[in-house]
């Protein structure tokens, strides 16, 4: 049973009246899908208070100090037309607070969305780590933030970019932050180059364009000169760079971590998040349309799915490796963050399930103020000598101090630990704890010796005593870091022909947007070292000759686990558009199909010529319209069902809706915006279904009922069943079979 509204998107918990309410009442509760941070004190103690205790209170408008106000529309003046008086304390407080509402946005990962949830451990990791939150039966609250890397807070969601996947575990032993990406490798091998890659990827500093894009000269100048970026760049040019949804996105810890169990034995691991809905992406044209039609697409999709009760889930898994002195596995350097270990060599072992089940109640207080740090560790999880990880251990604390105004950012409600805190850290900006005692130092006797040091038996975090070999100080890297192309070639060879075609198109577009021919030529040199066909195809698109490889092509085995295509997945939370002409004799089928979609855990959106409701089943069973031909666009839907062939509506004219074209009637007299909706969905590989007059709309769009991913029949329920089967494969990939 779905909680609250069947169709997500209502802005508040109650429907508002037409007239302004005038009867005082207490603040409304949050929507059913929302929750705030758990109520813990700044020192990690459960308060037992309801979350409403830290929300706004009182039915009346007050100052920040709780003094009730009688007016807030007019400044205090010397007469109705006189100057504003300096004594207007309410004006000063209101404007001053407004002027200081914004904090510095993140340098990277500025645009994000987040959700609350719970992590349930399977216990299968207990042999390799003593971390209590991974013990069998342990349940841990989590807060997860997804993000893009390059764009500002105001950029679009569906740009081609790496996505952040950061998880905060509120464990009984302290906070553990798993701060990763949706791509398992990174651009660089050493954190000292992080400012360089980000400066290269950000908008050009002279013009501040292009925003949230890598299709420009400075990015490609850097990555073609710094070829260790080749592997990550190839992932980003694949469909992984434009996810369909945060719910359908893998997450990776990127680095190799060291786990230690209760006996002191160590294991090297890589963390993986595997989405239960499978990995799925947008088509490139679809992503471009989405950026204009709905730049908030990913954050809306996540929030709507949770509101609709289609809670997204991921399994956390680990690849495990012996902790050998050389920290290598099957010839792969585990300290190189530009390398993966193929799952065929080291399978991902599931260790727990994460479910996101609540939206934040306040974006700024939670999503914007949440502060992650690679160094937020718990007993049983340790770091390695990965040079990129080592730099992150410094950088994250440093940036939070700038963004959040001082060293006490861990005391913000969303960042508060669920473990008791006695840290002897005092004062500073935004100190909200009220510390007691007179001796914040060790050792002391004036506070009775408290706090005392813990041992391993009392839960202390103790770094693994790893041997550090005697060596000279050098600014250098191991020779094993010099291979920049073999794994990129493996990724390319692991893609299906459809995915390879998308990669070719992405490189052609990105390099084609560069101004300098030298940058394009250098990009082709990198591609030549991955695969001659890839290089030749992109070179043709750029109008340049394809160079020869500068290194021998690596002999590698494809890794089928790297491909997104070829498996079947659950359809939870998929969006189904139902086009209807509103005819009374067709609405019974729409009602039946709509209810079946809801009962299947998907979301039906009825699309008609105008808003409001359609028909009445005699018992008040009117059909609500969620989208009109003017407001609907194919990018919002995973599948389209045609319950009719609507004639052009009154607003099907170019002057009112450019999607209608010149407003002339189509050959089959079907509203041109419906035809656009259907043809776009078809072009993007989406499932289509039709019954009754709906088949005529397909004909008018020039689409065959025999095409891959298209179902036409007389029984609406049977058509829906067939379309649901198509959805399990994400797209009708057979439409894009390469020519012989």
JSON list of C-alpha atoms in Angstrom, two decimals, residues 143-314:
[
{"chain": "A", "resi": 143, "resn": "UNK", "atom": "CA", "xyz": [22.17, 9.86, 4.83]},
{"chain": "A", "resi": 144, "resn": "UNK", "atom": "CA", "xyz": [23.20, 9.74, 1.17]},
{"chain": "A", "resi": 145, "resn": "UNK", "atom": "CA", "xyz": [24.07, 12.65, -1.10]},
{"chain": "A", "resi": 146, "resn": "UNK", "atom": "CA", "xyz": [24.30, 12.28, -4.88]},
{"chain": "A", "resi": 147, "resn": "UNK", "atom": "CA", "xyz": [25.86, 15.02, -6.97]},
{"chain": "A", "resi": 148, "resn": "UNK", "atom": "CA", "xyz": [27.54, 16.16, -10.16]},
{"chain": "A", "resi": 149, "resn": "UNK", "atom": "CA", "xyz": [31.20, 17.17, -9.97]},
{"chain": "A", "resi": 150, "resn": "UNK", "atom": "CA", "xyz": [31.83, 20.14, -12.25]},
{"chain": "A", "resi": 151, "resn": "UNK", "atom": "CA", "xyz": [28.68, 22.28, -12.26]},
{"chain": "A", "resi": 152, "resn": "UNK", "atom": "CA", "xyz": [27.57, 25.01, -9.89]},
{"chain": "A", "resi": 153, "resn": "UNK", "atom": "CA", "xyz": [24.54, 24.65, -7.61]},
{"chain": "A", "resi": 154, "resn": "UNK", "atom": "CA", "xyz": [22.40, 26.16, -10.36]},
{"chain": "A", "resi": 155, "resn": "UNK", "atom": "CA", "xyz": [23.52, 23.85, -13.16]},
{"chain": "A", "resi": 156, "resn": "UNK", "atom": "CA", "xyz": [21.48, 21.03, -14.68]},
{"chain": "A", "resi": 157, "resn": "UNK", "atom": "CA", "xyz": [21.26, 17.46, -13.39]},
{"chain": "A", "resi": 158, "resn": "UNK", "atom": "CA", "xyz": [21.66, 15.60, -16.69]},
{"chain": "A", "resi": 159, "resn": "UNK", "atom": "CA", "xyz": [25.00, 16.96, -17.91]},
{"chain": "A", "resi": 160, "resn": "UNK", "atom": "CA", "xyz": [27.70, 14.49, -18.93]},
{"chain": "A", "resi": 161, "resn": "UNK", "atom": "CA", "xyz": [29.76, 14.28, -15.76]},
{"chain": "A", "resi": 162, "resn": "UNK", "atom": "CA", "xyz": [30.98, 12.05, -12.98]},
{"chain": "A", "resi": 163, "resn": "UNK", "atom": "CA", "xyz": [28.45, 11.68, -10.13]},
{"chain": "A", "resi": 164, "resn": "UNK", "atom": "CA", "xyz": [29.24, 11.71, -6.46]},
{"chain": "A", "resi": 165, "resn": "UNK", "atom": "CA", "xyz": [27.79, 8.93, -4.27]},
{"chain": "A", "resi": 166, "resn": "UNK", "atom": "CA", "xyz": [28.53, 9.82, -0.63]},
{"chain": "A", "resi": 167, "resn": "UNK", "atom": "CA", "xyz": [27.08, 7.83, 2.27]},
{"chain": "A", "resi": 168, "resn": "UNK", "atom": "CA", "xyz": [27.14, 8.84, 5.93]},
{"chain": "A", "resi": 169, "resn": "UNK", "atom": "CA", "xyz": [26.69, 5.87, 8.29]},
{"chain": "A", "resi": 170, "resn": "UNK", "atom": "CA", "xyz": [25.60, 6.97, 11.80]},
{"chain": "A", "resi": 171, "resn": "UNK", "atom": "CA", "xyz": [27.11, 3.95, 13.57]},
{"chain": "A", "resi": 172, "resn": "UNK", "atom": "CA", "xyz": [27.27, 3.29, 17.32]},
{"chain": "A", "resi": 173, "resn": "UNK", "atom": "CA", "xyz": [31.07, 3.58, 17.07]},
{"chain": "A", "resi": 174, "resn": "UNK", "atom": "CA", "xyz": [31.07, 6.96, 15.35]},
{"chain": "A", "resi": 175, "resn": "UNK", "atom": "CA", "xyz": [30.38, 8.27, 11.85]},
{"chain": "A", "resi": 176, "resn": "UNK", "atom": "CA", "xyz": [31.74, 6.35, 8.87]},
{"chain": "A", "resi": 177, "resn": "UNK", "atom": "CA", "xyz": [31.69, 8.24, 5.57]},
{"chain": "A", "resi": 178, "resn": "UNK", "atom": "CA", "xyz": [32.03, 6.26, 2.35]},
{"chain": "A", "resi": 179, "resn": "UNK", "atom": "CA", "xyz": [32.71, 9.08, -0.11]},
{"chain": "A", "resi": 180, "resn": "UNK", "atom": "CA", "xyz": [32.70, 7.70, -3.65]},
{"chain": "A", "resi": 181, "resn": "UNK", "atom": "CA", "xyz": [31.60, 8.19, -7.25]},
{"chain": "A", "resi": 182, "resn": "UNK", "atom": "CA", "xyz": [29.52, 6.41, -9.86]},
{"chain": "A", "resi": 183, "resn": "UNK", "atom": "CA", "xyz": [32.74, 5.63, -11.75]},
{"chain": "A", "resi": 184, "resn": "UNK", "atom": "CA", "xyz": [35.23, 3.25, -10.09]},
{"chain": "A", "resi": 185, "resn": "UNK", "atom": "CA", "xyz": [38.37, 5.03, -11.28]},
{"chain": "A", "resi": 186, "resn": "UNK", "atom": "CA", "xyz": [39.54, 8.61, -11.05]},
{"chain": "A", "resi": 187, "resn": "UNK", "atom": "CA", "xyz": [41.25, 11.03, -13.44]},
{"chain": "A", "resi": 188, "resn": "UNK", "atom": "CA", "xyz": [44.47, 11.28, -11.46]},
{"chain": "A", "resi": 189, "resn": "UNK", "atom": "CA", "xyz": [46.73, 9.08, -9.35]},
{"chain": "A", "resi": 190, "resn": "UNK", "atom": "CA", "xyz": [47.95, 11.67, -6.86]},
{"chain": "A", "resi": 191, "resn": "UNK", "atom": "CA", "xyz": [45.92, 14.31, -4.95]},
{"chain": "A", "resi": 192, "resn": "UNK", "atom": "CA", "xyz": [48.49, 17.00, -5.71]},
{"chain": "A", "resi": 193, "resn": "UNK", "atom": "CA", "xyz": [47.00, 17.11, -9.22]},
{"chain": "A", "resi": 194, "resn": "UNK", "atom": "CA", "xyz": [43.41, 17.51, -8.02]},
{"chain": "A", "resi": 195, "resn": "UNK", "atom": "CA", "xyz": [43.42, 21.32, -8.33]},
{"chain": "A", "resi": 196, "resn": "UNK", "atom": "CA", "xyz": [44.75, 20.91, -11.88]},
{"chain": "A", "resi": 197, "resn": "UNK", "atom": "CA", "xyz": [42.06, 18.53, -13.12]},
{"chain": "A", "resi": 198, "resn": "UNK", "atom": "CA", "xyz": [39.27, 20.56, -11.53]},
{"chain": "A", "resi": 199, "resn": "UNK", "atom": "CA", "xyz": [40.64, 23.87, -12.84]},
{"chain": "A", "resi": 200, "resn": "UNK", "atom": "CA", "xyz": [40.80, 22.25, -16.29]},
{"chain": "A", "resi": 201, "resn": "UNK", "atom": "CA", "xyz": [37.25, 20.90, -16.09]},
{"chain": "A", "resi": 202, "resn": "UNK", "atom": "CA", "xyz": [35.62, 24.02, -14.65]},
{"chain": "A", "resi": 203, "resn": "UNK", "atom": "CA", "xyz": [34.42, 26.86, -16.92]},
{"chain": "A", "resi": 204, "resn": "UNK", "atom": "CA", "xyz": [37.18, 28.89, -18.54]},
{"chain": "A", "resi": 205, "resn": "UNK", "atom": "CA", "xyz": [38.20, 31.54, -16.01]},
{"chain": "A", "resi": 206, "resn": "UNK", "atom": "CA", "xyz": [38.07, 34.43, -18.47]},
{"chain": "A", "resi": 207, "resn": "UNK", "atom": "CA", "xyz": [34.43, 33.93, -19.53]},
{"chain": "A", "resi": 208, "resn": "UNK", "atom": "CA", "xyz": [32.99, 31.52, -16.93]},
{"chain": "A", "resi": 209, "resn": "UNK", "atom": "CA", "xyz": [31.74, 29.24, -19.72]},
{"chain": "A", "resi": 210, "resn": "UNK", "atom": "CA", "xyz": [30.89, 26.51, -20.49]},
{"chain": "A", "resi": 211, "resn": "UNK", "atom": "CA", "xyz": [29.02, 25.56, -17.32]},
{"chain": "A", "resi": 212, "resn": "UNK", "atom": "CA", "xyz": [28.91, 21.95, -16.10]},
{"chain": "A", "resi": 213, "resn": "UNK", "atom": "CA", "xyz": [30.57, 20.56, -19.21]},
{"chain": "A", "resi": 214, "resn": "UNK", "atom": "CA", "xyz": [33.77, 18.86, -20.19]},
{"chain": "A", "resi": 215, "resn": "UNK", "atom": "CA", "xyz": [33.31, 19.62, -23.91]},
{"chain": "A", "resi": 216, "resn": "UNK", "atom": "CA", "xyz": [35.87, 22.42, -24.06]},
{"chain": "A", "resi": 217, "resn": "UNK", "atom": "CA", "xyz": [39.55, 23.05, -24.68]},
{"chain": "A", "resi": 218, "resn": "UNK", "atom": "CA", "xyz": [40.94, 23.29, -21.15]},
{"chain": "A", "resi": 219, "resn": "UNK", "atom": "CA", "xyz": [39.54, 19.93, -20.07]},
{"chain": "A", "resi": 220, "resn": "UNK", "atom": "CA", "xyz": [40.75, 18.05, -23.12]},
{"chain": "A", "resi": 221, "resn": "UNK", "atom": "CA", "xyz": [44.06, 19.91, -23.10]},
{"chain": "A", "resi": 222, "resn": "UNK", "atom": "CA", "xyz": [44.76, 18.57, -19.62]},
{"chain": "A", "resi": 223, "resn": "UNK", "atom": "CA", "xyz": [43.53, 14.98, -20.02]},
{"chain": "A", "resi": 224, "resn": "UNK", "atom": "CA", "xyz": [45.32, 14.48, -23.34]},
{"chain": "A", "resi": 225, "resn": "UNK", "atom": "CA", "xyz": [48.57, 15.73, -21.84]},
{"chain": "A", "resi": 226, "resn": "UNK", "atom": "CA", "xyz": [48.00, 13.74, -18.65]},
{"chain": "A", "resi": 227, "resn": "UNK", "atom": "CA", "xyz": [47.11, 10.36, -20.10]},
{"chain": "A", "resi": 228, "resn": "UNK", "atom": "CA", "xyz": [46.57, 8.70, -16.72]},
{"chain": "A", "resi": 229, "resn": "UNK", "atom": "CA", "xyz": [43.11, 10.31, -17.10]},
{"chain": "A", "resi": 230, "resn": "UNK", "atom": "CA", "xyz": [42.32, 8.16, -20.16]},
{"chain": "A", "resi": 231, "resn": "UNK", "atom": "CA", "xyz": [40.53, 5.35, -18.30]},
{"chain": "A", "resi": 232, "resn": "UNK", "atom": "CA", "xyz": [38.23, 7.65, -16.33]},
{"chain": "A", "resi": 233, "resn": "UNK", "atom": "CA", "xyz": [37.56, 9.79, -19.40]},
{"chain": "A", "resi": 234, "resn": "UNK", "atom": "CA", "xyz": [36.43, 6.72, -21.35]},
{"chain": "A", "resi": 235, "resn": "UNK", "atom": "CA", "xyz": [33.98, 5.81, -18.59]},
{"chain": "A", "resi": 236, "resn": "UNK", "atom": "CA", "xyz": [32.67, 9.37, -18.65]},
{"chain": "A", "resi": 237, "resn": "UNK", "atom": "CA", "xyz": [32.21, 9.27, -22.43]},
{"chain": "A", "resi": 238, "resn": "UNK", "atom": "CA", "xyz": [30.22, 6.07, -22.04]},
{"chain": "A", "resi": 239, "resn": "UNK", "atom": "CA", "xyz": [26.59, 5.99, -20.95]},
{"chain": "A", "resi": 240, "resn": "UNK", "atom": "CA", "xyz": [27.81, 6.05, -17.33]},
{"chain": "A", "resi": 241, "resn": "UNK", "atom": "CA", "xyz": [28.33, 9.79, -17.77]},
{"chain": "A", "resi": 242, "resn": "UNK", "atom": "CA", "xyz": [24.57, 10.46, -18.14]},
{"chain": "A", "resi": 243, "resn": "UNK", "atom": "CA", "xyz": [22.63, 8.29, -15.66]},
{"chain": "A", "resi": 244, "resn": "UNK", "atom": "CA", "xyz": [18.89, 7.80, -16.09]},
{"chain": "A", "resi": 245, "resn": "UNK", "atom": "CA", "xyz": [18.41, 8.22, -12.35]},
{"chain": "A", "resi": 246, "resn": "UNK", "atom": "CA", "xyz": [20.36, 8.28, -9.13]},
{"chain": "A", "resi": 247, "resn": "UNK", "atom": "CA", "xyz": [18.31, 5.17, -8.30]},
{"chain": "A", "resi": 248, "resn": "UNK", "atom": "CA", "xyz": [19.89, 3.35, -11.25]},
{"chain": "A", "resi": 249, "resn": "UNK", "atom": "CA", "xyz": [23.50, 4.30, -10.64]},
{"chain": "A", "resi": 250, "resn": "UNK", "atom": "CA", "xyz": [26.35, 2.22, -9.27]},
{"chain": "A", "resi": 251, "resn": "UNK", "atom": "CA", "xyz": [28.60, 3.63, -6.58]},
{"chain": "A", "resi": 252, "resn": "UNK", "atom": "CA", "xyz": [32.27, 2.91, -5.93]},
{"chain": "A", "resi": 253, "resn": "UNK", "atom": "CA", "xyz": [34.64, 3.73, -3.09]},
{"chain": "A", "resi": 254, "resn": "UNK", "atom": "CA", "xyz": [37.32, 4.20, -5.82]},
{"chain": "A", "resi": 255, "resn": "UNK", "atom": "CA", "xyz": [40.23, 3.58, -3.42]},
{"chain": "A", "resi": 256, "resn": "UNK", "atom": "CA", "xyz": [41.49, 0.37, -1.86]},
{"chain": "A", "resi": 257, "resn": "UNK", "atom": "CA", "xyz": [40.73, 0.26, 1.88]},
{"chain": "A", "resi": 258, "resn": "UNK", "atom": "CA", "xyz": [42.29, -1.96, 4.55]},
{"chain": "A", "resi": 259, "resn": "UNK", "atom": "CA", "xyz": [39.92, -3.90, 6.82]},
{"chain": "A", "resi": 260, "resn": "UNK", "atom": "CA", "xyz": [40.95, -5.49, 10.10]},
{"chain": "A", "resi": 261, "resn": "UNK", "atom": "CA", "xyz": [39.02, -8.19, 11.97]},
{"chain": "A", "resi": 262, "resn": "UNK", "atom": "CA", "xyz": [38.85, -9.01, 15.66]},
{"chain": "A", "resi": 263, "resn": "UNK", "atom": "CA", "xyz": [41.99, -11.15, 15.47]},
{"chain": "A", "resi": 264, "resn": "UNK", "atom": "CA", "xyz": [44.01, -8.34, 13.91]},
{"chain": "A", "resi": 265, "resn": "UNK", "atom": "CA", "xyz": [44.05, -9.96, 10.46]},
{"chain": "A", "resi": 266, "resn": "UNK", "atom": "CA", "xyz": [43.90, -7.54, 7.55]},
{"chain": "A", "resi": 267, "resn": "UNK", "atom": "CA", "xyz": [42.28, -7.65, 4.12]},
{"chain": "A", "resi": 268, "resn": "UNK", "atom": "CA", "xyz": [42.41, -5.14, 1.28]},
{"chain": "A", "resi": 269, "resn": "UNK", "atom": "CA", "xyz": [39.01, -4.29, -0.23]},
{"chain": "A", "resi": 270, "resn": "UNK", "atom": "CA", "xyz": [37.23, -2.14, -2.77]},
{"chain": "A", "resi": 271, "resn": "UNK", "atom": "CA", "xyz": [33.65, -1.02, -1.96]},
{"chain": "A", "resi": 272, "resn": "UNK", "atom": "CA", "xyz": [30.81, -1.26, -4.48]},
{"chain": "A", "resi": 273, "resn": "UNK", "atom": "CA", "xyz": [27.17, -0.10, -4.39]},
{"chain": "A", "resi": 274, "resn": "UNK", "atom": "CA", "xyz": [24.96, -2.20, -6.71]},
{"chain": "A", "resi": 275, "resn": "UNK", "atom": "CA", "xyz": [21.49, -0.72, -7.45]},
{"chain": "A", "resi": 276, "resn": "UNK", "atom": "CA", "xyz": [18.61, -3.18, -7.20]},
{"chain": "A", "resi": 277, "resn": "UNK", "atom": "CA", "xyz": [17.02, -1.52, -10.25]},
{"chain": "A", "resi": 278, "resn": "UNK", "atom": "CA", "xyz": [20.10, -2.11, -12.38]},
{"chain": "A", "resi": 279, "resn": "UNK", "atom": "CA", "xyz": [22.38, 0.41, -14.08]},
{"chain": "A", "resi": 280, "resn": "UNK", "atom": "CA", "xyz": [20.59, 2.57, -16.63]},
{"chain": "A", "resi": 281, "resn": "UNK", "atom": "CA", "xyz": [21.39, 5.76, -18.52]},
{"chain": "A", "resi": 282, "resn": "UNK", "atom": "CA", "xyz": [19.80, 8.44, -20.66]},
{"chain": "A", "resi": 283, "resn": "UNK", "atom": "CA", "xyz": [20.40, 8.70, -24.36]},
{"chain": "A", "resi": 284, "resn": "UNK", "atom": "CA", "xyz": [22.52, 11.73, -25.27]},
{"chain": "A", "resi": 285, "resn": "UNK", "atom": "CA", "xyz": [19.75, 13.58, -27.12]},
{"chain": "A", "resi": 286, "resn": "UNK", "atom": "CA", "xyz": [17.39, 12.76, -24.28]},
{"chain": "A", "resi": 287, "resn": "UNK", "atom": "CA", "xyz": [19.81, 14.25, -21.75]},
{"chain": "A", "resi": 288, "resn": "UNK", "atom": "CA", "xyz": [20.11, 17.44, -23.80]},
{"chain": "A", "resi": 289, "resn": "UNK", "atom": "CA", "xyz": [16.34, 17.84, -23.96]},
{"chain": "A", "resi": 290, "resn": "UNK", "atom": "CA", "xyz": [16.07, 17.11, -20.25]},
{"chain": "A", "resi": 291, "resn": "UNK", "atom": "CA", "xyz": [18.57, 19.86, -19.43]},
{"chain": "A", "resi": 292, "resn": "UNK", "atom": "CA", "xyz": [16.20, 22.40, -20.95]},
{"chain": "A", "resi": 293, "resn": "UNK", "atom": "CA", "xyz": [12.82, 20.89, -20.10]},
{"chain": "A", "resi": 294, "resn": "UNK", "atom": "CA", "xyz": [13.61, 19.79, -16.53]},
{"chain": "A", "resi": 295, "resn": "UNK", "atom": "CA", "xyz": [17.10, 20.66, -15.26]},
{"chain": "A", "resi": 296, "resn": "UNK", "atom": "CA", "xyz": [16.05, 19.23, -11.85]},
{"chain": "A", "resi": 297, "resn": "UNK", "atom": "CA", "xyz": [15.31, 15.83, -13.37]},
{"chain": "A", "resi": 298, "resn": "UNK", "atom": "CA", "xyz": [17.49, 13.65, -11.12]},
{"chain": "A", "resi": 299, "resn": "UNK", "atom": "CA", "xyz": [16.62, 15.29, -7.81]},
{"chain": "A", "resi": 300, "resn": "UNK", "atom": "CA", "xyz": [12.93, 15.25, -8.73]},
{"chain": "A", "resi": 301, "resn": "UNK", "atom": "CA", "xyz": [13.12, 11.60, -9.73]},
{"chain": "A", "resi": 302, "resn": "UNK", "atom": "CA", "xyz": [14.72, 10.61, -6.41]},
{"chain": "A", "resi": 303, "resn": "UNK", "atom": "CA", "xyz": [12.27, 12.61, -4.28]},
{"chain": "A", "resi": 304, "resn": "UNK", "atom": "CA", "xyz": [9.20, 11.47, -6.25]},
{"chain": "A", "resi": 305, "resn": "UNK", "atom": "CA", "xyz": [10.19, 7.80, -6.06]},
{"chain": "A", "resi": 306, "resn": "UNK", "atom": "CA", "xyz": [10.56, 7.98, -2.28]},
{"chain": "A", "resi": 307, "resn": "UNK", "atom": "CA", "xyz": [7.30, 9.89, -1.93]},
{"chain": "A", "resi": 308, "resn": "UNK", "atom": "CA", "xyz": [5.56, 7.27, -4.07]},
{"chain": "A", "resi": 309, "resn": "UNK", "atom": "CA", "xyz": [6.87, 4.46, -1.86]},
{"chain": "A", "resi": 310, "resn": "UNK", "atom": "CA", "xyz": [9.25, 3.07, -4.50]},
{"chain": "A", "resi": 311, "resn": "UNK", "atom": "CA", "xyz": [12.19, 3.15, -2.09]},
{"chain": "A", "resi": 312, "resn": "UNK", "atom": "CA", "xyz": [15.50, 2.80, -3.96]},
{"chain": "A", "resi": 313, "resn": "UNK", "atom": "CA", "xyz": [17.88, 0.12, -2.75]},
{"chain": "A", "resi": 314, "resn": "UNK", "atom": "CA", "xyz": [21.54, -0.75, -3.21]}
]
